[in-house]
Amino acid sequence: KQEVTQIPAALSVPEGENLVLNCSFTDSAIYNLQWFRQDPGKGLTSLLLIQSSQREQTSGRLNASLDKSSGRSTLYIAASQPGDSATYLCAVESQKLVFGQGTRLTINP
Amino acid sequence: DTGVSQDPRHKITKRGQNVTFRCDPISEHNRLYWYRQTLGQGPEFLTYFQNEAQLEKSRLLSDRFSAERPKGSFSTLEIQRTEQGDSAMYLCASSAGSYNSPLHFGNGTRLTVT
């Protein structure tokens, strides 16, 4: 059974800092890994999708990496802004998308 | 393209009542998913459809839960004889169908069972 773990559960940093969110998964037989953002009371917004054959994807200030053999992914956020405050979820897709519990990120002005 | 639409946004019901939620996916997305999310947790998979066919159901989906997707367009999720443990956010998502197509989520239906 696939299990996805995200560390830390919560993170608070000053505006402007670079930061890394971590995701690990137990079964490396995946099609892809996806990172989502969720604002309070809202649905999820897709940020990045890394196919199993890829090592990383970039979108603006976001960079996600994937090491399938070790079951790890990181989401790097550069030059953080208060608008980046949200919960970030990673999910891996094999037969279905399995989510971690998320990291609640707060960027302090 | 207005995105994935869910109705209602909020539902408060008494224990034992039946409720039904609706999801309208992005047009031409042939895959539709239902997830449930409780506070502080990631979404948990419930079921998914490829067109009108329900291809997988989670063990979380007890016999009180039923989902349909007639004609492969919108979908409904019905919960019969609701229990307080059913209180959660119910999220719908759709995708274009290949395994490397990102999921697009609606804003969810928040259910409160009193």
PDB file of N, CA, C and O in Angstrom, chain A residues 1 31-34 36 38 41-46 49-52 89 93-102 104, chain B residues 9 31 33 35 37 40-45 48 56 58-59 89 91 98-108 110:
ATOM      1  N   LYS A   1       0.837  -1.189   0.000  1.00  0.00           N
ATOM      2  CA  LYS A   1       0.000   0.000   0.000  1.00  0.00           C
ATOM      3  C   LYS A   1       0.878   1.248   0.000  1.00  0.00           C
ATOM      4  O   LYS A   1       1.769   1.368   0.813  1.00  0.00           O
ATOM      5  N   TYR A  31       3.517   6.556 -11.667  1.00  0.00           N
ATOM      6  CA  TYR A  31       3.497   7.209 -12.982  1.00  0.00           C
ATOM      7  C   TYR A  31       4.040   8.627 -12.880  1.00  0.00           C
ATOM      8  O   TYR A  31       4.706   9.117 -13.782  1.00  0.00           O
ATOM      9  N   ASN A  32       3.682   9.301 -11.770  1.00  0.00           N
ATOM     10  CA  ASN A  32       4.113  10.686 -11.618  1.00  0.00           C
ATOM     11  C   ASN A  32       3.970  11.110 -10.162  1.00  0.00           C
ATOM     12  O   ASN A  32       3.365  10.388  -9.344  1.00  0.00           O
ATOM     13  N   LEU A  33       4.510  12.272  -9.862  1.00  0.00           N
ATOM     14  CA  LEU A  33       4.337  12.912  -8.562  1.00  0.00           C
ATOM     15  C   LEU A  33       3.857  14.328  -8.822  1.00  0.00           C
ATOM     16  O   LEU A  33       4.361  15.005  -9.727  1.00  0.00           O
ATOM     17  N   GLN A  34       2.872  14.751  -8.056  1.00  0.00           N
ATOM     18  CA  GLN A  34       2.288  16.072  -8.259  1.00  0.00           C
ATOM     19  C   GLN A  34       2.354  16.869  -6.968  1.00  0.00           C
ATOM     20  O   GLN A  34       2.168  16.319  -5.882  1.00  0.00           O
ATOM     21  N   PHE A  36       0.541  20.197  -5.102  1.00  0.00           N
ATOM     22  CA  PHE A  36      -0.653  21.033  -5.126  1.00  0.00           C
ATOM     23  C   PHE A  36      -0.543  22.083  -4.027  1.00  0.00           C
ATOM     24  O   PHE A  36       0.144  21.897  -3.024  1.00  0.00           O
ATOM     25  N   GLN A  38      -3.211  24.372  -1.504  1.00  0.00           N
ATOM     26  CA  GLN A  38      -4.594  24.484  -1.041  1.00  0.00           C
ATOM     27  C   GLN A  38      -4.717  25.662  -0.096  1.00  0.00           C
ATOM     28  O   GLN A  38      -4.035  25.719   0.935  1.00  0.00           O
ATOM     29  N   GLY A  41     -10.284  26.376   3.093  1.00  0.00           N
ATOM     30  CA  GLY A  41     -11.661  26.243   2.636  1.00  0.00           C
ATOM     31  C   GLY A  41     -11.827  26.104   1.137  1.00  0.00           C
ATOM     32  O   GLY A  41     -12.947  26.151   0.632  1.00  0.00           O
ATOM     33  N   LYS A  42     -10.730  25.922   0.438  1.00  0.00           N
ATOM     34  CA  LYS A  42     -10.804  25.835  -1.025  1.00  0.00           C
ATOM     35  C   LYS A  42     -10.331  24.464  -1.513  1.00  0.00           C
ATOM     36  O   LYS A  42      -9.825  23.634  -0.751  1.00  0.00           O
ATOM     37  N   GLY A  43     -10.492  24.257  -2.816  1.00  0.00           N
ATOM     38  CA  GLY A  43      -9.976  23.042  -3.429  1.00  0.00           C
ATOM     39  C   GLY A  43      -8.474  23.144  -3.664  1.00  0.00           C
ATOM     40  O   GLY A  43      -7.824  24.068  -3.193  1.00  0.00           O
ATOM     41  N   LEU A  44      -7.948  22.185  -4.384  1.00  0.00           N
ATOM     42  CA  LEU A  44      -6.516  22.119  -4.629  1.00  0.00           C
ATOM     43  C   LEU A  44      -6.176  22.698  -5.999  1.00  0.00           C
ATOM     44  O   LEU A  44      -6.917  22.493  -6.965  1.00  0.00           O
ATOM     45  N   THR A  45      -5.059  23.394  -6.058  1.00  0.00           N
ATOM     46  CA  THR A  45      -4.556  23.939  -7.316  1.00  0.00           C
ATOM     47  C   THR A  45      -3.279  23.212  -7.691  1.00  0.00           C
ATOM     48  O   THR A  45      -2.340  23.145  -6.884  1.00  0.00           O
ATOM     49  N   SER A  46      -3.237  22.657  -8.905  1.00  0.00           N
ATOM     50  CA  SER A  46      -2.046  21.940  -9.352  1.00  0.00           C
ATOM     51  C   SER A  46      -0.903  22.919  -9.585  1.00  0.00           C
ATOM     52  O   SER A  46      -1.071  23.954 -10.241  1.00  0.00           O
ATOM     53  N   LEU A  49       3.785  18.860 -12.018  1.00  0.00           N
ATOM     54  CA  LEU A  49       3.670  17.410 -12.202  1.00  0.00           C
ATOM     55  C   LEU A  49       4.992  16.915 -12.753  1.00  0.00           C
ATOM     56  O   LEU A  49       5.484  17.449 -13.768  1.00  0.00           O
ATOM     57  N   ILE A  50       5.593  15.942 -12.075  1.00  0.00           N
ATOM     58  CA  ILE A  50       6.858  15.360 -12.534  1.00  0.00           C
ATOM     59  C   ILE A  50       6.571  13.923 -12.947  1.00  0.00           C
ATOM     60  O   ILE A  50       6.125  13.101 -12.130  1.00  0.00           O
ATOM     61  N   GLN A  51       6.797  13.614 -14.208  1.00  0.00           N
ATOM     62  CA  GLN A  51       6.616  12.248 -14.673  1.00  0.00           C
ATOM     63  C   GLN A  51       7.712  11.357 -14.078  1.00  0.00           C
ATOM     64  O   GLN A  51       8.785  11.849 -13.714  1.00  0.00           O
ATOM     65  N   SER A  52       7.445  10.074 -14.006  1.00  0.00           N
ATOM     66  CA  SER A  52       8.370   9.152 -13.350  1.00  0.00           C
ATOM     67  C   SER A  52       9.744   9.119 -14.022  1.00  0.00           C
ATOM     68  O   SER A  52      10.748   8.800 -13.377  1.00  0.00           O
ATOM     69  N   LEU A  89       0.562  20.220  -0.724  1.00  0.00           N
ATOM     70  CA  LEU A  89       0.349  18.774  -0.698  1.00  0.00           C
ATOM     71  C   LEU A  89       1.097  18.121  -1.844  1.00  0.00           C
ATOM     72  O   LEU A  89       1.077  18.619  -2.965  1.00  0.00           O
ATOM     73  N   GLU A  93       0.967   9.167  -8.114  1.00  0.00           N
ATOM     74  CA  GLU A  93      -0.041   8.455  -8.890  1.00  0.00           C
ATOM     75  C   GLU A  93       0.501   7.102  -9.344  1.00  0.00           C
ATOM     76  O   GLU A  93       1.526   7.027 -10.021  1.00  0.00           O
ATOM     77  N   SER A  94      -0.171   6.045  -8.912  1.00  0.00           N
ATOM     78  CA  SER A  94       0.063   4.718  -9.475  1.00  0.00           C
ATOM     79  C   SER A  94      -1.278   4.302 -10.066  1.00  0.00           C
ATOM     80  O   SER A  94      -1.640   4.725 -11.139  1.00  0.00           O
ATOM     81  N   GLN A  95      -2.082   3.554  -9.370  1.00  0.00           N
ATOM     82  CA  GLN A  95      -3.444   3.287  -9.851  1.00  0.00           C
ATOM     83  C   GLN A  95      -4.357   4.467  -9.581  1.00  0.00           C
ATOM     84  O   GLN A  95      -5.351   4.675 -10.263  1.00  0.00           O
ATOM     85  N   LYS A  96      -4.049   5.229  -8.561  1.00  0.00           N
ATOM     86  CA  LYS A  96      -4.814   6.413  -8.192  1.00  0.00           C
ATOM     87  C   LYS A  96      -3.862   7.386  -7.510  1.00  0.00           C
ATOM     88  O   LYS A  96      -2.723   7.040  -7.215  1.00  0.00           O
ATOM     89  N   LEU A  97      -4.339   8.585  -7.283  1.00  0.00           N
ATOM     90  CA  LEU A  97      -3.495   9.604  -6.661  1.00  0.00           C
ATOM     91  C   LEU A  97      -3.588   9.472  -5.139  1.00  0.00           C
ATOM     92  O   LEU A  97      -4.690   9.535  -4.587  1.00  0.00           O
ATOM     93  N   VAL A  98      -2.449   9.272  -4.493  1.00  0.00           N
ATOM     94  CA  VAL A  98      -2.388   9.147  -3.045  1.00  0.00           C
ATOM     95  C   VAL A  98      -1.671  10.368  -2.484  1.00  0.00           C
ATOM     96  O   VAL A  98      -0.550  10.681  -2.908  1.00  0.00           O
ATOM     97  N   PHE A  99      -2.305  11.029  -1.529  1.00  0.00           N
ATOM     98  CA  PHE A  99      -1.813  12.297  -0.998  1.00  0.00           C
ATOM     99  C   PHE A  99      -1.090  12.128   0.331  1.00  0.00           C
ATOM    100  O   PHE A  99      -1.405  11.238   1.124  1.00  0.00           O
ATOM    101  N   GLY A 100      -0.141  13.033   0.574  1.00  0.00           N
ATOM    102  CA  GLY A 100       0.397  13.230   1.907  1.00  0.00           C
ATOM    103  C   GLY A 100      -0.535  14.122   2.706  1.00  0.00           C
ATOM    104  O   GLY A 100      -1.573  14.590   2.211  1.00  0.00           O
ATOM    105  N   GLN A 101      -0.149  14.390   3.965  1.00  0.00           N
ATOM    106  CA  GLN A 101      -1.012  15.179   4.850  1.00  0.00           C
ATOM    107  C   GLN A 101      -0.816  16.675   4.668  1.00  0.00           C
ATOM    108  O   GLN A 101      -1.589  17.460   5.205  1.00  0.00           O
ATOM    109  N   GLY A 102       0.226  17.046   3.932  1.00  0.00           N
ATOM    110  CA  GLY A 102       0.423  18.456   3.647  1.00  0.00           C
ATOM    111  C   GLY A 102       1.380  19.137   4.603  1.00  0.00           C
ATOM    112  O   GLY A 102       1.605  18.678   5.729  1.00  0.00           O
ATOM    113  N   ARG A 104       1.727  22.975   6.136  1.00  0.00           N
ATOM    114  CA  ARG A 104       1.074  24.293   6.241  1.00  0.00           C
ATOM    115  C   ARG A 104       2.160  25.347   6.322  1.00  0.00           C
ATOM    116  O   ARG A 104       2.925  25.392   7.290  1.00  0.00           O
TER     117      ARG A 104
ATOM    118  N   ARG B   9     -21.926  24.272  -2.012  1.00  0.00           N
ATOM    119  CA  ARG B   9     -20.648  24.547  -1.358  1.00  0.00           C
ATOM    120  C   ARG B   9     -20.664  24.048   0.091  1.00  0.00           C
ATOM    121  O   ARG B   9     -19.633  23.585   0.584  1.00  0.00           O
ATOM    122  N   ARG B  31     -11.948  11.610 -17.192  1.00  0.00           N
ATOM    123  CA  ARG B  31     -11.794  11.014 -15.856  1.00  0.00           C
ATOM    124  C   ARG B  31     -12.345  11.955 -14.790  1.00  0.00           C
ATOM    125  O   ARG B  31     -12.104  13.169 -14.837  1.00  0.00           O
ATOM    126  N   TYR B  33     -12.956  12.114 -10.441  1.00  0.00           N
ATOM    127  CA  TYR B  33     -12.567  11.522  -9.171  1.00  0.00           C
ATOM    128  C   TYR B  33     -13.358  12.169  -8.029  1.00  0.00           C
ATOM    129  O   TYR B  33     -13.645  13.356  -8.068  1.00  0.00           O
ATOM    130  N   TYR B  35     -12.891  12.627  -3.830  1.00  0.00           N
ATOM    131  CA  TYR B  35     -12.019  12.501  -2.664  1.00  0.00           C
ATOM    132  C   TYR B  35     -12.754  13.061  -1.451  1.00  0.00           C
ATOM    133  O   TYR B  35     -13.649  13.899  -1.563  1.00  0.00           O
ATOM    134  N   GLN B  37     -11.862  14.856   2.390  1.00  0.00           N
ATOM    135  CA  GLN B  37     -10.789  15.455   3.171  1.00  0.00           C
ATOM    136  C   GLN B  37     -11.322  15.939   4.509  1.00  0.00           C
ATOM    137  O   GLN B  37     -12.304  16.674   4.572  1.00  0.00           O
ATOM    138  N   GLY B  40      -6.982  19.042   8.499  1.00  0.00           N
ATOM    139  CA  GLY B  40      -5.585  18.748   8.787  1.00  0.00           C
ATOM    140  C   GLY B  40      -5.045  17.515   8.084  1.00  0.00           C
ATOM    141  O   GLY B  40      -3.888  17.132   8.306  1.00  0.00           O
ATOM    142  N   GLN B  41      -5.848  16.904   7.246  1.00  0.00           N
ATOM    143  CA  GLN B  41      -5.429  15.700   6.530  1.00  0.00           C
ATOM    144  C   GLN B  41      -5.397  15.951   5.028  1.00  0.00           C
ATOM    145  O   GLN B  41      -6.035  16.881   4.519  1.00  0.00           O
ATOM    146  N   GLY B  42      -4.654  15.109   4.321  1.00  0.00           N
ATOM    147  CA  GLY B  42      -4.715  15.158   2.875  1.00  0.00           C
ATOM    148  C   GLY B  42      -5.980  14.482   2.368  1.00  0.00           C
ATOM    149  O   GLY B  42      -6.634  13.726   3.094  1.00  0.00           O
ATOM    150  N   PRO B  43      -6.350  14.749   1.125  1.00  0.00           N
ATOM    151  CA  PRO B  43      -7.534  14.099   0.556  1.00  0.00           C
ATOM    152  C   PRO B  43      -7.367  12.582   0.482  1.00  0.00           C
ATOM    153  O   PRO B  43      -6.278  12.084   0.195  1.00  0.00           O
ATOM    154  N   GLU B  44      -8.468  11.867   0.733  1.00  0.00           N
ATOM    155  CA  GLU B  44      -8.487  10.411   0.634  1.00  0.00           C
ATOM    156  C   GLU B  44      -9.343  10.004  -0.560  1.00  0.00           C
ATOM    157  O   GLU B  44     -10.465  10.485  -0.709  1.00  0.00           O
ATOM    158  N   PHE B  45      -8.815   9.111  -1.360  1.00  0.00           N
ATOM    159  CA  PHE B  45      -9.505   8.658  -2.558  1.00  0.00           C
ATOM    160  C   PHE B  45     -10.778   7.901  -2.196  1.00  0.00           C
ATOM    161  O   PHE B  45     -10.789   7.044  -1.305  1.00  0.00           O
ATOM    162  N   TYR B  48     -13.366   6.642  -8.736  1.00  0.00           N
ATOM    163  CA  TYR B  48     -13.167   7.397  -9.958  1.00  0.00           C
ATOM    164  C   TYR B  48     -13.872   6.736 -11.140  1.00  0.00           C
ATOM    165  O   TYR B  48     -14.165   5.534 -11.127  1.00  0.00           O
ATOM    166  N   GLU B  56     -12.982   2.177 -10.034  1.00  0.00           N
ATOM    167  CA  GLU B  56     -12.403   1.780  -8.750  1.00  0.00           C
ATOM    168  C   GLU B  56     -13.162   2.454  -7.620  1.00  0.00           C
ATOM    169  O   GLU B  56     -13.584   3.607  -7.739  1.00  0.00           O
ATOM    170  N   SER B  58     -12.894   2.886  -3.285  1.00  0.00           N
ATOM    171  CA  SER B  58     -12.120   2.667  -2.081  1.00  0.00           C
ATOM    172  C   SER B  58     -12.946   1.887  -1.063  1.00  0.00           C
ATOM    173  O   SER B  58     -14.183   1.941  -1.065  1.00  0.00           O
ATOM    174  N   ARG B  59     -12.231   1.200  -0.160  1.00  0.00           N
ATOM    175  CA  ARG B  59     -12.935   0.543   0.946  1.00  0.00           C
ATOM    176  C   ARG B  59     -13.589   1.566   1.867  1.00  0.00           C
ATOM    177  O   ARG B  59     -14.457   1.226   2.667  1.00  0.00           O
ATOM    178  N   MET B  89     -14.952  17.530   3.953  1.00  0.00           N
ATOM    179  CA  MET B  89     -15.022  18.213   2.673  1.00  0.00           C
ATOM    180  C   MET B  89     -14.974  17.139   1.595  1.00  0.00           C
ATOM    181  O   MET B  89     -14.084  16.278   1.608  1.00  0.00           O
ATOM    182  N   LEU B  91     -14.382  16.470  -2.225  1.00  0.00           N
ATOM    183  CA  LEU B  91     -13.734  17.122  -3.361  1.00  0.00           C
ATOM    184  C   LEU B  91     -13.914  16.300  -4.627  1.00  0.00           C
ATOM    185  O   LEU B  91     -13.788  15.070  -4.604  1.00  0.00           O
ATOM    186  N   SER B  98      -5.037  10.668 -19.402  1.00  0.00           N
ATOM    187  CA  SER B  98      -3.785   9.913 -19.392  1.00  0.00           C
ATOM    188  C   SER B  98      -3.196   9.996 -17.991  1.00  0.00           C
ATOM    189  O   SER B  98      -3.525  10.884 -17.215  1.00  0.00           O
ATOM    190  N   TYR B  99      -2.323   9.055 -17.666  1.00  0.00           N
ATOM    191  CA  TYR B  99      -1.763   9.038 -16.324  1.00  0.00           C
ATOM    192  C   TYR B  99      -0.914  10.257 -16.025  1.00  0.00           C
ATOM    193  O   TYR B  99      -0.650  10.539 -14.883  1.00  0.00           O
ATOM    194  N   ASN B 100      -0.464  10.976 -16.990  1.00  0.00           N
ATOM    195  CA  ASN B 100       0.347  12.162 -16.726  1.00  0.00           C
ATOM    196  C   ASN B 100      -0.400  13.453 -17.026  1.00  0.00           C
ATOM    197  O   ASN B 100       0.207  14.478 -17.354  1.00  0.00           O
ATOM    198  N   SER B 101      -1.706  13.417 -16.875  1.00  0.00           N
ATOM    199  CA  SER B 101      -2.508  14.643 -16.946  1.00  0.00           C
ATOM    200  C   SER B 101      -2.805  15.108 -15.538  1.00  0.00           C
ATOM    201  O   SER B 101      -3.288  14.321 -14.719  1.00  0.00           O
ATOM    202  N   PRO B 102      -2.524  16.374 -15.237  1.00  0.00           N
ATOM    203  CA  PRO B 102      -2.783  16.848 -13.877  1.00  0.00           C
ATOM    204  C   PRO B 102      -4.269  16.842 -13.560  1.00  0.00           C
ATOM    205  O   PRO B 102      -5.116  16.975 -14.447  1.00  0.00           O
ATOM    206  N   LEU B 103      -4.562  16.666 -12.271  1.00  0.00           N
ATOM    207  CA  LEU B 103      -5.941  16.724 -11.807  1.00  0.00           C
ATOM    208  C   LEU B 103      -6.329  18.175 -11.546  1.00  0.00           C
ATOM    209  O   LEU B 103      -5.547  18.954 -10.993  1.00  0.00           O
ATOM    210  N   HIS B 104      -7.548  18.509 -11.909  1.00  0.00           N
ATOM    211  CA  HIS B 104      -8.116  19.830 -11.646  1.00  0.00           C
ATOM    212  C   HIS B 104      -9.244  19.636 -10.642  1.00  0.00           C
ATOM    213  O   HIS B 104     -10.196  18.905 -10.911  1.00  0.00           O
ATOM    214  N   PHE B 105      -9.124  20.315  -9.498  1.00  0.00           N
ATOM    215  CA  PHE B 105     -10.075  20.136  -8.415  1.00  0.00           C
ATOM    216  C   PHE B 105     -11.104  21.254  -8.383  1.00  0.00           C
ATOM    217  O   PHE B 105     -10.815  22.415  -8.721  1.00  0.00           O
ATOM    218  N   GLY B 106     -12.319  20.907  -7.942  1.00  0.00           N
ATOM    219  CA  GLY B 106     -13.312  21.899  -7.589  1.00  0.00           C
ATOM    220  C   GLY B 106     -13.054  22.419  -6.184  1.00  0.00           C
ATOM    221  O   GLY B 106     -12.126  21.973  -5.507  1.00  0.00           O
ATOM    222  N   ASN B 107     -13.898  23.357  -5.749  1.00  0.00           N
ATOM    223  CA  ASN B 107     -13.730  23.944  -4.416  1.00  0.00           C
ATOM    224  C   ASN B 107     -14.362  23.115  -3.310  1.00  0.00           C
ATOM    225  O   ASN B 107     -14.261  23.472  -2.145  1.00  0.00           O
ATOM    226  N   GLY B 108     -14.996  22.019  -3.668  1.00  0.00           N
ATOM    227  CA  GLY B 108     -15.479  21.092  -2.661  1.00  0.00           C
ATOM    228  C   GLY B 108     -16.863  21.407  -2.125  1.00  0.00           C
ATOM    229  O   GLY B 108     -17.389  22.517  -2.276  1.00  0.00           O
ATOM    230  N   ARG B 110     -18.616  21.159   1.582  1.00  0.00           N
ATOM    231  CA  ARG B 110     -18.364  20.879   3.000  1.00  0.00           C
ATOM    232  C   ARG B 110     -19.643  20.354   3.637  1.00  0.00           C
ATOM    233  O   ARG B 110     -20.656  21.048   3.655  1.00  0.00           O
TER     234      ARG B 110
END
